[in-house]
Amino acid sequence: MLVRDTLSSEESEITDIQEICKPLPISVFLTTPIILFRIMSRAHLRHQTRYLLLANALLSDLIFVVFYMLITCLNAASVLMSDLACGAFLFLMGVLYSAGVFSATAIVVDTSLAILAPLRYATLWPTSRTYGVIVATWVVSVFFPAASVALFLWYHATGPCTQLICSLPLLLVLTVSHSRPLQVCMLLTVTAILVILLLVVAGYVALYCHSSKSGVWRRERSSRAKGTFLIHYLHLFLSVCPILLLVIELLLYCNSTGLNPSADLWISLVMCNVLLVLPKGLAPFLYGLRYRDLRGPLLDFFGLNRPRAITPVM
């Protein structure tokens, strides 16, 4: 009876949440392909590490949103799914999300080398090494979600009932909340991702402190550097929020048995359908409008790049 009530509640409430966050995936589909095409079609951009790492992060976000929208459409159409198919979807989404986290880590390492060792930067991090770093981010990203999905399949294989709706908020409420091994495994996984994100933030703080001592922030062009740091901090803060909320929710699962299913469902819905997609929907605008080489195509696409009138000098 609880499962049936939760299913009906999830179907009605998830529709309202998805109507609110519908512009976020649309913005990703509109802007990210433009940025990726711009980077891949320009030879001077393909030979810069920062653009290659940015393209890798945006590509993982784009594919993540594609799978997110696919699962959303399947749930809206009441399509039933086996545990194996659902586990495959969750595994791919976990790999894509982890790839985005490791891409952010690679970006901060690249920026650190460019600022701390500018004379040796080309030797320490050539373009050929960047491709190896990108491949490594995807390989390492496989290990984080593999354990959680394996435990998910084991739990449903030994459980008395089968859940045929592949919805991440519903899985958190009906599956993770009742399985202590899943709680511990997911808690370790998301804690590791949270630690990595916090290390990325600490890296940017260290770069800010190092560059402020050199007097960069007192020059006339410091506003551009401040804007770049602000973009990185905002994007990382939005990325940390859902992971931090998931850690809190898992800790409540482990230490409490009297949680309200309705409140728990709302927290999971907001976390999975809003906070998880928000940084991916804003990233193309934050980075695309910041870099001069990427700003022009975006403004041209939206019809905002109007030519300025030139006044002749007499």
Short mmCIF file of C-alpha atoms in Angstrom, two decimals:
data_model
loop_
_atom_site.label_atom_id
_atom_site.label_comp_id
_atom_site.label_asym_id
_atom_site.label_seq_id
_atom_site.Cartn_x
_atom_site.Cartn_y
_atom_site.Cartn_z
CA MET A 1 0.00 0.00 0.00
CA LEU A 2 2.85 2.37 0.81
CA VAL A 3 4.51 1.60 -2.52
CA ARG A 4 1.28 2.28 -4.43
CA ASP A 5 0.69 5.58 -2.61
CA THR A 6 4.28 6.66 -3.15
CA LEU A 7 4.09 5.78 -6.83
CA SER A 8 0.92 7.82 -7.36
CA SER A 9 2.32 10.71 -5.33
CA GLU A 10 5.57 10.60 -7.28
CA GLU A 11 3.77 10.68 -10.64
CA SER A 12 1.78 13.81 -9.72
CA GLU A 13 4.53 15.69 -7.91
CA ILE A 14 7.30 14.92 -10.39
CA THR A 15 5.20 16.51 -13.17
CA ASP A 16 5.08 19.82 -11.30
CA ILE A 17 8.82 19.75 -10.59
CA GLN A 18 9.69 18.93 -14.21
CA GLU A 19 7.52 21.76 -15.53
CA ILE A 20 9.59 24.17 -13.45
CA CYS A 21 12.98 22.87 -14.61
CA LYS A 22 12.01 22.17 -18.25
CA PRO A 23 13.95 25.23 -19.62
CA LEU A 24 17.21 23.86 -18.16
CA PRO A 25 17.60 20.83 -20.49
CA ILE A 26 16.38 22.93 -23.42
CA SER A 27 19.13 25.49 -22.76
CA VAL A 28 21.71 22.69 -22.80
CA PHE A 29 20.46 21.36 -26.15
CA LEU A 30 20.56 24.87 -27.66
CA THR A 31 23.92 26.18 -26.46
CA THR A 32 26.23 23.22 -25.83
CA PRO A 33 26.34 21.93 -29.45
CA ILE A 34 27.23 25.45 -30.62
CA ILE A 35 30.15 25.65 -28.19
CA LEU A 36 31.36 22.13 -29.02
CA PHE A 37 31.20 22.82 -32.76
CA ARG A 38 33.08 26.08 -32.28
CA ILE A 39 35.88 24.40 -30.34
CA MET A 40 36.20 21.39 -32.65
CA SER A 41 36.03 23.44 -35.86
CA ARG A 42 38.81 25.89 -34.92
CA ALA A 43 42.35 24.50 -34.98
CA HIS A 44 43.73 27.15 -32.59
CA LEU A 45 41.05 26.24 -30.02
CA ARG A 46 41.63 22.49 -30.37
CA HIS A 47 45.27 23.03 -29.44
CA GLN A 48 44.48 24.80 -26.16
CA THR A 49 44.11 22.64 -23.08
CA ARG A 50 41.46 24.78 -21.38
CA TYR A 51 39.10 24.53 -24.36
CA LEU A 52 39.62 20.78 -24.71
CA LEU A 53 38.84 20.22 -21.01
CA LEU A 54 35.84 22.53 -21.25
CA ALA A 55 34.58 20.64 -24.29
CA ASN A 56 34.96 17.35 -22.41
CA ALA A 57 32.97 18.70 -19.43
CA LEU A 58 30.21 20.12 -21.63
CA LEU A 59 30.02 16.90 -23.65
CA SER A 60 29.50 14.84 -20.49
CA ASP A 61 26.83 17.31 -19.34
CA LEU A 62 25.07 17.11 -22.71
CA ILE A 63 24.94 13.31 -22.75
CA PHE A 64 23.86 13.30 -19.09
CA VAL A 65 20.92 15.59 -19.89
CA VAL A 66 20.01 13.38 -22.87
CA PHE A 67 19.71 10.32 -20.61
CA TYR A 68 17.92 12.39 -17.98
CA MET A 69 15.31 13.51 -20.51
CA LEU A 70 15.00 9.97 -21.88
CA ILE A 71 14.24 8.52 -18.44
CA THR A 72 11.85 11.40 -17.77
CA CYS A 73 9.93 10.69 -20.98
CA LEU A 74 9.81 6.95 -20.23
CA ASN A 75 8.45 7.61 -16.74
CA ALA A 76 5.90 10.11 -18.08
CA ALA A 77 4.72 7.48 -20.57
CA SER A 78 4.49 4.88 -17.76
CA VAL A 79 6.97 2.60 -19.51
CA LEU A 80 7.96 -0.32 -17.30
CA MET A 81 11.63 -1.22 -17.14
CA SER A 82 13.52 -4.24 -15.86
CA ASP A 83 16.09 -3.97 -13.09
CA LEU A 84 18.93 -4.61 -15.53
CA ALA A 85 17.82 -1.85 -17.91
CA CYS A 86 17.27 0.57 -15.04
CA GLY A 87 20.68 -0.31 -13.62
CA ALA A 88 22.27 0.36 -17.01
CA PHE A 89 20.64 3.80 -17.18
CA LEU A 90 21.72 4.66 -13.64
CA PHE A 91 25.25 3.43 -14.34
CA LEU A 92 25.59 5.59 -17.46
CA MET A 93 24.24 8.66 -15.66
CA GLY A 94 26.66 8.04 -12.78
CA VAL A 95 29.59 7.74 -15.21
CA LEU A 96 28.60 10.96 -16.98
CA TYR A 97 28.19 12.88 -13.74
CA SER A 98 31.53 11.60 -12.42
CA ALA A 99 33.20 12.55 -15.72
CA GLY A 100 31.96 16.10 -15.22
CA VAL A 101 33.41 16.16 -11.69
CA PHE A 102 36.80 14.87 -12.84
CA SER A 103 36.79 17.31 -15.77
CA ALA A 104 36.35 20.17 -13.28
CA THR A 105 39.27 18.73 -11.34
CA ALA A 106 41.41 18.62 -14.49
CA ILE A 107 40.47 22.24 -15.27
CA VAL A 108 41.65 23.46 -11.86
CA VAL A 109 44.90 21.48 -12.21
CA ASP A 110 45.48 23.03 -15.64
CA THR A 111 44.77 26.52 -14.31
CA SER A 112 47.08 25.93 -11.34
CA LEU A 113 49.97 24.92 -13.58
CA ALA A 114 49.38 27.91 -15.88
CA ILE A 115 49.51 30.35 -12.93
CA LEU A 116 52.08 28.70 -10.66
CA ALA A 117 54.52 27.53 -13.37
CA PRO A 118 53.92 29.67 -16.49
CA LEU A 119 57.40 29.09 -17.93
CA ARG A 120 57.19 25.30 -17.64
CA TYR A 121 53.48 25.00 -18.40
CA ALA A 122 53.93 24.00 -22.04
CA THR A 123 56.37 21.26 -21.02
CA LEU A 124 54.39 19.96 -18.05
CA TRP A 125 51.01 19.91 -19.80
CA PRO A 126 51.29 19.72 -23.61
CA THR A 127 48.24 19.24 -25.80
CA SER A 128 49.11 15.59 -26.41
CA ARG A 129 48.93 14.93 -22.66
CA THR A 130 45.51 16.58 -22.50
CA TYR A 131 43.96 13.81 -24.59
CA GLY A 132 45.37 11.25 -22.17
CA VAL A 133 43.88 13.17 -19.23
CA ILE A 134 40.48 13.23 -20.93
CA VAL A 135 40.59 9.47 -21.50
CA ALA A 136 41.66 8.97 -17.87
CA THR A 137 38.69 11.00 -16.58
CA TRP A 138 36.27 8.69 -18.38
CA VAL A 139 38.08 5.52 -17.24
CA VAL A 140 38.19 6.59 -13.57
CA SER A 141 34.54 7.69 -13.72
CA VAL A 142 33.47 4.09 -14.26
CA PHE A 143 34.54 2.92 -10.80
CA PHE A 144 32.42 5.30 -8.69
CA PRO A 145 28.92 4.29 -9.87
CA ALA A 146 29.82 0.63 -10.53
CA ALA A 147 29.65 -0.43 -6.88
CA SER A 148 26.34 1.33 -6.20
CA VAL A 149 24.64 -0.10 -9.30
CA ALA A 150 25.97 -3.59 -8.54
CA LEU A 151 24.48 -3.42 -5.04
CA PHE A 152 21.24 -2.07 -6.49
CA LEU A 153 20.92 -5.07 -8.81
CA TRP A 154 21.83 -7.47 -5.98
CA TYR A 155 19.22 -5.92 -3.67
CA HIS A 156 16.45 -6.23 -6.24
CA ALA A 157 17.50 -9.75 -7.20
CA THR A 158 17.12 -10.90 -3.59
CA GLY A 159 14.16 -8.66 -2.71
CA PRO A 160 10.59 -9.92 -2.46
CA CYS A 161 9.14 -7.42 -4.95
CA THR A 162 10.28 -5.81 -8.18
CA GLN A 163 10.16 -2.09 -8.91
CA LEU A 164 9.54 -1.46 -12.61
CA ILE A 165 9.68 2.36 -12.63
CA CYS A 166 13.22 3.68 -13.10
CA SER A 167 13.03 6.99 -11.24
CA LEU A 168 16.00 8.12 -9.18
CA PRO A 169 13.90 9.99 -6.55
CA LEU A 170 11.68 6.93 -6.19
CA LEU A 171 14.69 4.63 -5.86
CA LEU A 172 16.07 6.80 -3.07
CA VAL A 173 12.76 6.64 -1.19
CA LEU A 174 11.81 2.99 -1.73
CA THR A 175 15.13 1.21 -2.26
CA VAL A 176 18.04 3.05 -0.68
CA SER A 177 16.09 3.96 2.45
CA HIS A 178 15.46 0.25 3.16
CA SER A 179 18.88 -1.20 2.34
CA ARG A 180 21.76 -0.58 4.72
CA PRO A 181 24.46 -1.87 2.28
CA LEU A 182 23.16 0.50 -0.41
CA GLN A 183 23.14 3.37 2.07
CA VAL A 184 26.75 2.75 3.10
CA CYS A 185 27.95 2.27 -0.50
CA MET A 186 26.22 5.38 -1.81
CA LEU A 187 27.36 7.38 1.21
CA LEU A 188 30.99 6.46 0.55
CA THR A 189 30.61 7.23 -3.17
CA VAL A 190 28.98 10.64 -2.81
CA THR A 191 31.35 11.53 0.05
CA ALA A 192 34.31 10.82 -2.23
CA ILE A 193 32.77 13.00 -4.97
CA LEU A 194 32.07 15.74 -2.42
CA VAL A 195 35.67 15.63 -1.20
CA ILE A 196 36.91 15.97 -4.79
CA LEU A 197 34.66 18.98 -5.39
CA LEU A 198 35.81 20.59 -2.15
CA LEU A 199 39.44 20.02 -3.20
CA VAL A 200 38.66 21.77 -6.49
CA VAL A 201 37.23 24.73 -4.56
CA ALA A 202 40.30 24.73 -2.29
CA GLY A 203 42.48 24.81 -5.40
CA TYR A 204 40.77 27.92 -6.71
CA VAL A 205 41.05 29.57 -3.28
CA ALA A 206 44.78 28.80 -3.26
CA LEU A 207 45.13 30.26 -6.76
CA TYR A 208 43.30 33.40 -5.66
CA CYS A 209 45.58 33.83 -2.66
CA HIS A 210 48.71 33.26 -4.75
CA SER A 211 47.66 35.66 -7.50
CA SER A 212 46.53 38.34 -5.03
CA LYS A 213 50.03 38.46 -3.52
CA SER A 214 51.50 39.19 -6.95
CA GLY A 215 49.31 42.29 -7.32
CA VAL A 216 47.23 41.01 -10.23
CA TRP A 217 43.94 42.06 -8.59
CA ARG A 218 45.05 45.70 -8.27
CA ARG A 219 45.51 46.23 -11.99
CA GLU A 220 42.95 47.64 -14.39
CA ARG A 221 42.30 44.27 -16.06
CA SER A 222 41.64 42.51 -12.74
CA SER A 223 37.87 42.67 -13.30
CA ARG A 224 38.14 39.95 -15.96
CA ALA A 225 40.09 37.68 -13.62
CA LYS A 226 37.56 38.28 -10.85
CA GLY A 227 34.73 37.42 -13.24
CA THR A 228 36.45 34.17 -14.24
CA PHE A 229 36.94 33.14 -10.61
CA LEU A 230 33.34 34.07 -9.80
CA ILE A 231 32.07 31.84 -12.63
CA HIS A 232 34.14 28.90 -11.39
CA TYR A 233 32.98 29.40 -7.79
CA LEU A 234 29.32 29.69 -8.81
CA HIS A 235 29.42 26.58 -10.98
CA LEU A 236 31.22 24.54 -8.33
CA PHE A 237 28.82 25.75 -5.61
CA LEU A 238 25.84 24.62 -7.69
CA SER A 239 27.57 21.28 -8.28
CA VAL A 240 28.28 20.75 -4.59
CA CYS A 241 24.71 21.50 -3.44
CA PRO A 242 22.98 18.29 -4.68
CA ILE A 243 25.86 16.10 -3.48
CA LEU A 244 25.79 17.72 -0.05
CA LEU A 245 22.01 17.30 0.16
CA LEU A 246 22.34 13.65 -0.86
CA VAL A 247 24.93 13.09 1.90
CA ILE A 248 22.53 14.60 4.45
CA GLU A 249 19.68 12.43 3.17
CA LEU A 250 21.77 9.27 3.34
CA LEU A 251 22.89 10.12 6.87
CA LEU A 252 19.25 10.50 7.86
CA TYR A 253 18.52 7.08 6.33
CA CYS A 254 21.33 5.51 8.34
CA ASN A 255 20.46 7.13 11.67
CA SER A 256 16.67 7.49 11.60
CA THR A 257 13.76 5.18 10.92
CA GLY A 258 10.83 7.59 11.25
CA LEU A 259 11.25 9.81 8.19
CA ASN A 260 8.14 11.23 6.56
CA PRO A 261 7.83 9.57 3.09
CA SER A 262 6.18 12.67 1.58
CA ALA A 263 8.88 15.07 2.80
CA ASP A 264 11.57 12.58 1.79
CA LEU A 265 10.05 12.35 -1.69
CA TRP A 266 9.97 16.12 -2.10
CA ILE A 267 13.62 16.42 -1.07
CA SER A 268 14.59 13.73 -3.58
CA LEU A 269 12.52 15.34 -6.34
CA VAL A 270 14.08 18.78 -5.85
CA MET A 271 17.58 17.32 -5.59
CA CYS A 272 17.35 15.07 -8.68
CA ASN A 273 15.18 17.21 -10.97
CA VAL A 274 16.35 20.74 -10.11
CA LEU A 275 19.67 20.94 -8.25
CA LEU A 276 21.28 18.14 -10.27
CA VAL A 277 20.37 19.71 -13.63
CA LEU A 278 20.79 23.40 -12.71
CA PRO A 279 24.63 23.62 -13.00
CA LYS A 280 24.54 21.69 -16.27
CA GLY A 281 21.94 24.07 -17.70
CA LEU A 282 23.90 27.18 -16.65
CA ALA A 283 27.41 25.98 -17.55
CA PRO A 284 27.17 26.68 -21.33
CA PHE A 285 26.10 30.27 -20.63
CA LEU A 286 28.62 30.84 -17.83
CA TYR A 287 31.62 29.62 -19.82
CA GLY A 288 30.39 30.35 -23.34
CA LEU A 289 29.67 34.02 -22.65
CA ARG A 290 32.90 34.41 -20.66
CA TYR A 291 35.43 33.29 -23.28
CA ARG A 292 35.80 35.69 -26.18
CA ASP A 293 36.34 32.91 -28.72
CA LEU A 294 32.99 31.33 -27.75
CA ARG A 295 30.89 34.41 -27.07
CA GLY A 296 30.43 35.45 -30.68
CA PRO A 297 28.68 32.27 -31.96
CA LEU A 298 26.32 32.24 -28.96
CA LEU A 299 25.34 35.88 -29.42
CA ASP A 300 24.88 35.32 -33.16
CA PHE A 301 22.65 32.30 -32.51
CA PHE A 302 20.37 34.28 -30.20
CA GLY A 303 20.47 37.37 -32.45
CA LEU A 304 22.16 39.55 -29.84
CA ASN A 305 25.43 40.29 -31.60
CA ARG A 306 24.48 43.54 -33.30
CA PRO A 307 27.15 45.37 -35.28
CA ARG A 308 28.22 48.67 -33.78
CA ALA A 309 28.00 51.85 -35.78
CA ILE A 310 31.41 53.31 -36.58
CA THR A 311 31.69 57.07 -36.36
CA PRO A 312 34.27 58.49 -38.81
CA VAL A 313 37.00 60.59 -37.31
CA MET A 314 37.32 63.98 -38.97
#
